[in-house]
PDB file of C-alpha atoms in Angstrom:
ATOM      1  CA  UNK A   1      70.251 107.444  93.019  1.00 51.00           C
ATOM      2  CA  UNK A   2      73.258 105.340  93.952  1.00 49.00           C
ATOM      3  CA  UNK A   3      75.968 106.895  91.811  1.00 48.00           C
ATOM      4  CA  UNK A   4      79.569 106.450  92.917  1.00 48.00           C
ATOM      5  CA  UNK A   5      82.942 107.701  91.836  1.00 47.00           C
ATOM      6  CA  UNK A   6      85.895 105.356  92.199  1.00 46.00           C
ATOM      7  CA  UNK A   7      89.227 107.174  92.171  1.00 43.00           C
ATOM      8  CA  UNK A   8      92.328 105.359  90.929  1.00 43.00           C
ATOM      9  CA  UNK A   9      95.224 107.577  91.952  1.00 39.00           C
ATOM     10  CA  UNK A  10      98.326 107.771  89.791  1.00 38.00           C
ATOM     11  CA  UNK A  11     100.292 107.223  93.036  1.00 36.00           C
ATOM     12  CA  UNK A  12      98.710 103.792  93.593  1.00 36.00           C
ATOM     13  CA  UNK A  13     101.764 101.747  92.628  1.00 39.00           C
ATOM     14  CA  UNK A  14     105.181 102.435  91.095  1.00 35.00           C
ATOM     15  CA  UNK A  15     105.742 101.558  87.464  1.00 39.00           C
ATOM     16  CA  UNK A  16     108.092  98.776  86.457  1.00 38.00           C
ATOM     17  CA  UNK A  17     110.771 101.314  85.593  1.00 40.00           C
ATOM     18  CA  UNK A  18     110.941 102.398  89.227  1.00 39.00           C
ATOM     19  CA  UNK A  19     111.578  98.868  90.462  1.00 35.00           C
ATOM     20  CA  UNK A  20     115.319  99.234  89.853  1.00 34.00           C
ATOM     21  CA  UNK A  21     115.481 101.321  93.001  1.00 35.00           C
ATOM     22  CA  UNK A  22     112.810  99.521  94.984  1.00 37.00           C
ATOM     23  CA  UNK A  23     113.143  95.797  94.247  1.00 35.00           C
ATOM     24  CA  UNK A  24     115.150  93.612  96.572  1.00 38.00           C
ATOM     25  CA  UNK A  25     115.470  89.930  95.720  1.00 37.00           C
ATOM     26  CA  UNK A  26     115.750  87.597  98.705  1.00 38.00           C
ATOM     27  CA  UNK A  27     116.393  83.876  98.159  1.00 34.00           C
ATOM     28  CA  UNK A  28     115.945  81.859 101.351  1.00 39.00           C
ATOM     29  CA  UNK A  29     116.642  78.497  99.742  1.00 39.00           C
ATOM     30  CA  UNK A  30     118.615  79.201  96.566  1.00 40.00           C
ATOM     31  CA  UNK A  31     118.300  76.634  93.810  1.00 39.00           C
ATOM     32  CA  UNK A  32     121.530  75.098  92.557  1.00 41.00           C
ATOM     33  CA  UNK A  33     122.908  76.718  89.437  1.00 43.00           C
ATOM     34  CA  UNK A  34     123.033  74.251  86.568  1.00 41.00           C
ATOM     35  CA  UNK A  35     126.536  73.942  85.187  1.00 40.00           C
ATOM     36  CA  UNK A  36     125.344  73.537  81.601  1.00 43.00           C
ATOM     37  CA  UNK A  37     122.556  76.099  81.637  1.00 51.00           C
ATOM     38  CA  UNK A  38     122.452  79.084  79.349  1.00 73.00           C
ATOM     39  CA  UNK A  39     121.576  82.588  80.382  1.00 88.00           C
ATOM     40  CA  UNK A  40     117.927  82.410  81.638  1.00 90.00           C
ATOM     41  CA  UNK A  41     117.067  85.743  80.000  1.00 90.00           C
ATOM     42  CA  UNK A  42     118.305  84.469  76.640  1.00 90.00           C
ATOM     43  CA  UNK A  43     116.448  81.200  77.171  1.00 89.00           C
ATOM     44  CA  UNK A  44     113.260  83.099  77.971  1.00 90.00           C
ATOM     45  CA  UNK A  45     113.571  85.244  74.865  1.00 88.00           C
ATOM     46  CA  UNK A  46     113.998  82.097  72.790  1.00 88.00           C
ATOM     47  CA  UNK A  47     110.968  80.447  74.399  1.00 88.00           C
ATOM     48  CA  UNK A  48     108.791  83.518  73.859  1.00 88.00           C
ATOM     49  CA  UNK A  49     109.773  83.744  70.180  1.00 86.00           C
ATOM     50  CA  UNK A  50     108.886  80.080  69.622  1.00 85.00           C
ATOM     51  CA  UNK A  51     105.438  79.918  68.008  1.00 82.00           C
ATOM     52  CA  UNK A  52     105.113  76.159  68.416  1.00 83.00           C
ATOM     53  CA  UNK A  53     101.835  75.354  70.204  1.00 81.00           C
ATOM     54  CA  UNK A  54     103.552  72.372  71.828  1.00 83.00           C
ATOM     55  CA  UNK A  55     106.395  74.312  73.435  1.00 86.00           C
ATOM     56  CA  UNK A  56     104.920  73.699  76.900  1.00 87.00           C
ATOM     57  CA  UNK A  57     104.234  75.930  79.877  1.00 90.00           C
ATOM     58  CA  UNK A  58     106.758  78.542  80.946  1.00 88.00           C
ATOM     59  CA  UNK A  59     106.919  77.160  84.486  1.00 88.00           C
ATOM     60  CA  UNK A  60     107.864  73.724  83.106  1.00 89.00           C
ATOM     61  CA  UNK A  61     110.963  75.002  81.295  1.00 89.00           C
ATOM     62  CA  UNK A  62     114.332  74.137  82.902  1.00 88.00           C
ATOM     63  CA  UNK A  63     115.496  77.752  82.808  1.00 88.00           C
ATOM     64  CA  UNK A  64     112.501  78.835  84.921  1.00 87.00           C
ATOM     65  CA  UNK A  65     114.171  77.212  87.946  1.00 87.00           C
ATOM     66  CA  UNK A  66     117.489  79.017  87.558  1.00 87.00           C
ATOM     67  CA  UNK A  67     118.736  81.507  90.105  1.00 88.00           C
ATOM     68  CA  UNK A  68     118.352  85.121  89.009  1.00 89.00           C
ATOM     69  CA  UNK A  69     120.288  88.224  89.857  1.00 89.00           C
ATOM     70  CA  UNK A  70     118.330  91.338  90.785  1.00 91.00           C
ATOM     71  CA  UNK A  71     119.159  92.794  87.364  1.00 91.00           C
ATOM     72  CA  UNK A  72     117.834  89.685  85.624  1.00 90.00           C
ATOM     73  CA  UNK A  73     114.616  89.900  87.634  1.00 91.00           C
ATOM     74  CA  UNK A  74     114.034  93.436  86.361  1.00 92.00           C
ATOM     75  CA  UNK A  75     114.861  92.454  82.775  1.00 92.00           C
ATOM     76  CA  UNK A  76     112.499  89.487  82.877  1.00 91.00           C
ATOM     77  CA  UNK A  77     109.715  91.556  84.434  1.00 91.00           C
ATOM     78  CA  UNK A  78     110.013  94.124  81.673  1.00 91.00           C
ATOM     79  CA  UNK A  79     110.227  91.434  78.993  1.00 91.00           C
ATOM     80  CA  UNK A  80     107.125  89.579  80.193  1.00 91.00           C
ATOM     81  CA  UNK A  81     105.207  92.833  80.587  1.00 91.00           C
ATOM     82  CA  UNK A  82     106.123  93.865  77.037  1.00 90.00           C
ATOM     83  CA  UNK A  83     104.864  90.550  75.644  1.00 90.00           C
ATOM     84  CA  UNK A  84     101.673  90.763  77.711  1.00 91.00           C
ATOM     85  CA  UNK A  85     101.108  94.352  76.590  1.00 92.00           C
ATOM     86  CA  UNK A  86     101.459  93.445  72.904  1.00 92.00           C
ATOM     87  CA  UNK A  87      98.999  90.591  73.415  1.00 91.00           C
ATOM     88  CA  UNK A  88      96.403  92.862  75.031  1.00 93.00           C
ATOM     89  CA  UNK A  89      96.828  95.539  72.349  1.00 94.00           C
ATOM     90  CA  UNK A  90      96.021  92.964  69.688  1.00 92.00           C
ATOM     91  CA  UNK A  91      93.325  91.058  71.587  1.00 92.00           C
ATOM     92  CA  UNK A  92      91.304  94.075  72.730  1.00 94.00           C
ATOM     93  CA  UNK A  93      91.555  96.402  69.744  1.00 94.00           C
ATOM     94  CA  UNK A  94      87.949  95.686  68.745  1.00 94.00           C
ATOM     95  CA  UNK A  95      86.750  96.268  72.310  1.00 95.00           C
ATOM     96  CA  UNK A  96      88.434  99.659  72.375  1.00 95.00           C
ATOM     97  CA  UNK A  97      86.966 100.628  69.015  1.00 95.00           C
ATOM     98  CA  UNK A  98      83.446  99.629  70.042  1.00 97.00           C
ATOM     99  CA  UNK A  99      83.877 100.723  73.694  1.00 97.00           C
ATOM    100  CA  UNK A 100      82.319  97.493  74.966  1.00 97.00           C
ATOM    101  CA  UNK A 101      84.062  95.062  77.312  1.00 96.00           C
ATOM    102  CA  UNK A 102      83.049  91.403  76.982  1.00 95.00           C
ATOM    103  CA  UNK A 103      83.667  88.499  79.355  1.00 95.00           C
ATOM    104  CA  UNK A 104      82.379  84.928  79.581  1.00 94.00           C
ATOM    105  CA  UNK A 105      80.852  83.797  82.871  1.00 91.00           C
ATOM    106  CA  UNK A 106      79.268  80.599  84.139  1.00 89.00           C
ATOM    107  CA  UNK A 107      75.854  82.012  83.250  1.00 87.00           C
ATOM    108  CA  UNK A 108      76.790  83.371  79.835  1.00 92.00           C
ATOM    109  CA  UNK A 109      78.452  86.327  78.126  1.00 95.00           C
ATOM    110  CA  UNK A 110      78.369  89.706  79.882  1.00 96.00           C
ATOM    111  CA  UNK A 111      78.998  93.025  78.131  1.00 97.00           C
ATOM    112  CA  UNK A 112      79.780  96.393  79.691  1.00 97.00           C
ATOM    113  CA  UNK A 113      79.759  99.492  77.453  1.00 98.00           C
ATOM    114  CA  UNK A 114      82.012 102.321  78.584  1.00 98.00           C
ATOM    115  CA  UNK A 115      82.783 105.903  77.674  1.00 98.00           C
ATOM    116  CA  UNK A 116      85.826 107.967  78.573  1.00 98.00           C
ATOM    117  CA  UNK A 117      87.559 111.241  77.953  1.00 98.00           C
ATOM    118  CA  UNK A 118      90.893 112.789  78.945  1.00 98.00           C
ATOM    119  CA  UNK A 119      91.562 115.825  81.129  1.00 98.00           C
ATOM    120  CA  UNK A 120      94.772 117.766  81.646  1.00 97.00           C
ATOM    121  CA  UNK A 121      98.345 117.018  80.659  1.00 97.00           C
ATOM    122  CA  UNK A 122      99.795 113.560  81.199  1.00 96.00           C
ATOM    123  CA  UNK A 123     102.259 113.373  84.125  1.00 96.00           C
ATOM    124  CA  UNK A 124     105.645 111.791  83.480  1.00 95.00           C
ATOM    125  CA  UNK A 125     104.657 108.668  85.412  1.00 95.00           C
ATOM    126  CA  UNK A 126     101.338 108.184  83.624  1.00 96.00           C
ATOM    127  CA  UNK A 127      97.752 109.329  83.932  1.00 97.00           C
ATOM    128  CA  UNK A 128      95.268 108.922  86.769  1.00 98.00           C
ATOM    129  CA  UNK A 129      92.107 106.894  86.194  1.00 98.00           C
ATOM    130  CA  UNK A 130      88.693 107.970  87.473  1.00 98.00           C
ATOM    131  CA  UNK A 131      85.810 105.485  87.205  1.00 98.00           C
ATOM    132  CA  UNK A 132      82.413 107.159  87.634  1.00 97.00           C
ATOM    133  CA  UNK A 133      79.410 104.876  88.199  1.00 97.00           C
ATOM    134  CA  UNK A 134      75.922 105.992  87.230  1.00 96.00           C
ATOM    135  CA  UNK A 135      72.850 105.623  89.428  1.00 94.00           C
ATOM    136  CA  UNK A 136      69.573 103.921  88.650  1.00 91.00           C
ATOM    137  CA  UNK A 137      69.063 100.183  88.772  1.00 89.00           C
ATOM    138  CA  UNK A 138      65.840  98.267  89.227  1.00 92.00           C
ATOM    139  CA  UNK A 139      64.164 100.266  86.483  1.00 93.00           C
ATOM    140  CA  UNK A 140      63.650 100.359  82.736  1.00 94.00           C
ATOM    141  CA  UNK A 141      66.672 100.306  80.415  1.00 94.00           C
ATOM    142  CA  UNK A 142      65.808 103.779  79.128  1.00 95.00           C
ATOM    143  CA  UNK A 143      66.072 105.211  82.644  1.00 95.00           C
ATOM    144  CA  UNK A 144      69.469 103.625  83.253  1.00 95.00           C
ATOM    145  CA  UNK A 145      70.664 104.822  79.840  1.00 96.00           C
ATOM    146  CA  UNK A 146      69.689 108.371  80.818  1.00 96.00           C
ATOM    147  CA  UNK A 147      71.564 108.009  84.106  1.00 96.00           C
ATOM    148  CA  UNK A 148      74.635 106.834  82.189  1.00 97.00           C
ATOM    149  CA  UNK A 149      74.500 109.764  79.761  1.00 97.00           C
ATOM    150  CA  UNK A 150      74.278 112.159  82.703  1.00 96.00           C
ATOM    151  CA  UNK A 151      77.245 110.515  84.424  1.00 97.00           C
ATOM    152  CA  UNK A 152      79.508 111.085  81.422  1.00 97.00           C
ATOM    153  CA  UNK A 153      79.641 114.821  82.084  1.00 95.00           C
ATOM    154  CA  UNK A 154      79.012 114.970  85.821  1.00 95.00           C
ATOM    155  CA  UNK A 155      82.639 115.472  86.900  1.00 96.00           C
ATOM    156  CA  UNK A 156      85.702 117.152  85.399  1.00 96.00           C
ATOM    157  CA  UNK A 157      88.912 116.195  87.223  1.00 97.00           C
ATOM    158  CA  UNK A 158      91.971 118.372  86.677  1.00 97.00           C
ATOM    159  CA  UNK A 159      93.926 115.445  85.243  1.00 98.00           C
ATOM    160  CA  UNK A 160      93.373 111.883  84.173  1.00 97.00           C
ATOM    161  CA  UNK A 161      91.162 109.499  82.271  1.00 98.00           C
ATOM    162  CA  UNK A 162      87.539 110.016  83.295  1.00 98.00           C
ATOM    163  CA  UNK A 163      85.626 106.825  82.515  1.00 98.00           C
ATOM    164  CA  UNK A 164      81.891 106.192  82.860  1.00 98.00           C
ATOM    165  CA  UNK A 165      80.885 102.560  82.304  1.00 98.00           C
ATOM    166  CA  UNK A 166      77.285 101.488  81.649  1.00 97.00           C
ATOM    167  CA  UNK A 167      75.979  98.885  84.069  1.00 96.00           C
ATOM    168  CA  UNK A 168      75.880  95.489  82.346  1.00 96.00           C
ATOM    169  CA  UNK A 169      72.360  94.906  83.698  1.00 95.00           C
ATOM    170  CA  UNK A 170      69.357  96.970  84.798  1.00 95.00           C
ATOM    171  CA  UNK A 171      68.920  95.250  88.155  1.00 94.00           C
ATOM    172  CA  UNK A 172      68.811  97.073  91.481  1.00 94.00           C
ATOM    173  CA  UNK A 173      72.290  95.736  92.312  1.00 94.00           C
ATOM    174  CA  UNK A 174      73.796  96.411  88.889  1.00 94.00           C
ATOM    175  CA  UNK A 175      77.196  97.406  90.399  1.00 96.00           C
ATOM    176  CA  UNK A 176      77.287  94.625  92.991  1.00 95.00           C
ATOM    177  CA  UNK A 177      77.181  91.402  91.009  1.00 93.00           C
ATOM    178  CA  UNK A 178      79.895  88.777  90.598  1.00 92.00           C
ATOM    179  CA  UNK A 179      80.955  89.854  87.115  1.00 95.00           C
ATOM    180  CA  UNK A 180      81.616  93.478  88.090  1.00 96.00           C
ATOM    181  CA  UNK A 181      85.070  92.947  89.654  1.00 96.00           C
ATOM    182  CA  UNK A 182      86.175  90.930  86.628  1.00 96.00           C
ATOM    183  CA  UNK A 183      84.973  93.658  84.255  1.00 97.00           C
ATOM    184  CA  UNK A 184      86.625  96.403  86.310  1.00 97.00           C
ATOM    185  CA  UNK A 185      89.917  94.475  86.376  1.00 96.00           C
ATOM    186  CA  UNK A 186      89.703  94.223  82.591  1.00 96.00           C
ATOM    187  CA  UNK A 187      88.806  97.909  82.223  1.00 97.00           C
ATOM    188  CA  UNK A 188      91.684  99.066  84.437  1.00 97.00           C
ATOM    189  CA  UNK A 189      94.212  96.810  82.694  1.00 96.00           C
ATOM    190  CA  UNK A 190      92.995  98.041  79.303  1.00 96.00           C
ATOM    191  CA  UNK A 191      93.399 101.685  80.346  1.00 97.00           C
ATOM    192  CA  UNK A 192      96.883 101.018  81.710  1.00 96.00           C
ATOM    193  CA  UNK A 193      97.966  99.594  78.372  1.00 95.00           C
ATOM    194  CA  UNK A 194      96.041 101.765  75.925  1.00 96.00           C
ATOM    195  CA  UNK A 195      96.063 105.120  77.734  1.00 96.00           C
ATOM    196  CA  UNK A 196      99.235 104.882  79.864  1.00 96.00           C
ATOM    197  CA  UNK A 197      97.378 104.979  83.176  1.00 97.00           C
ATOM    198  CA  UNK A 198      99.749 104.639  86.111  1.00 96.00           C
ATOM    199  CA  UNK A 199      98.921 101.341  87.849  1.00 90.00           C
TER     200      UNK A 199
END
């Protein structure tokens, strides 16, 4: 068997809220401040609330080239994260209900079923994430399904989200194909947003 457990520690990276103490903004070649520009945070809020499909890219907006204070950087980070989070909550609600991640690749659509449960109390800075990979590969689907079912209850961490995905394929290298990193990135991001995993 080639089962693996991938540990995602809750200490991996500070949350956005901690950046107030840790972020230092350094501008080597500061851009000139436009004399007739409005507050870039206000401009960003206005741009985000505009539902016009022809509003253009964010990086093409004049306010995106304005100088920012360290406080404005934090505010904009939190604002953009909030918008991104709302988008993911809406876009992936069906995936979370069905527990199947879906991505499009150059060779077609790839799906990865997953199962997870929660252990322990949630720390103040968010939960840990444990990704447990079943063995098998290079065998019949029924054998890999049995390996997956076994993996769901193989470990019981003291705290965190314990997640056991099902290999998207039944090949011998089912965890070492090009789509795996993309699916894992999607799985981790989904757990950060839906289950308050500490990134």
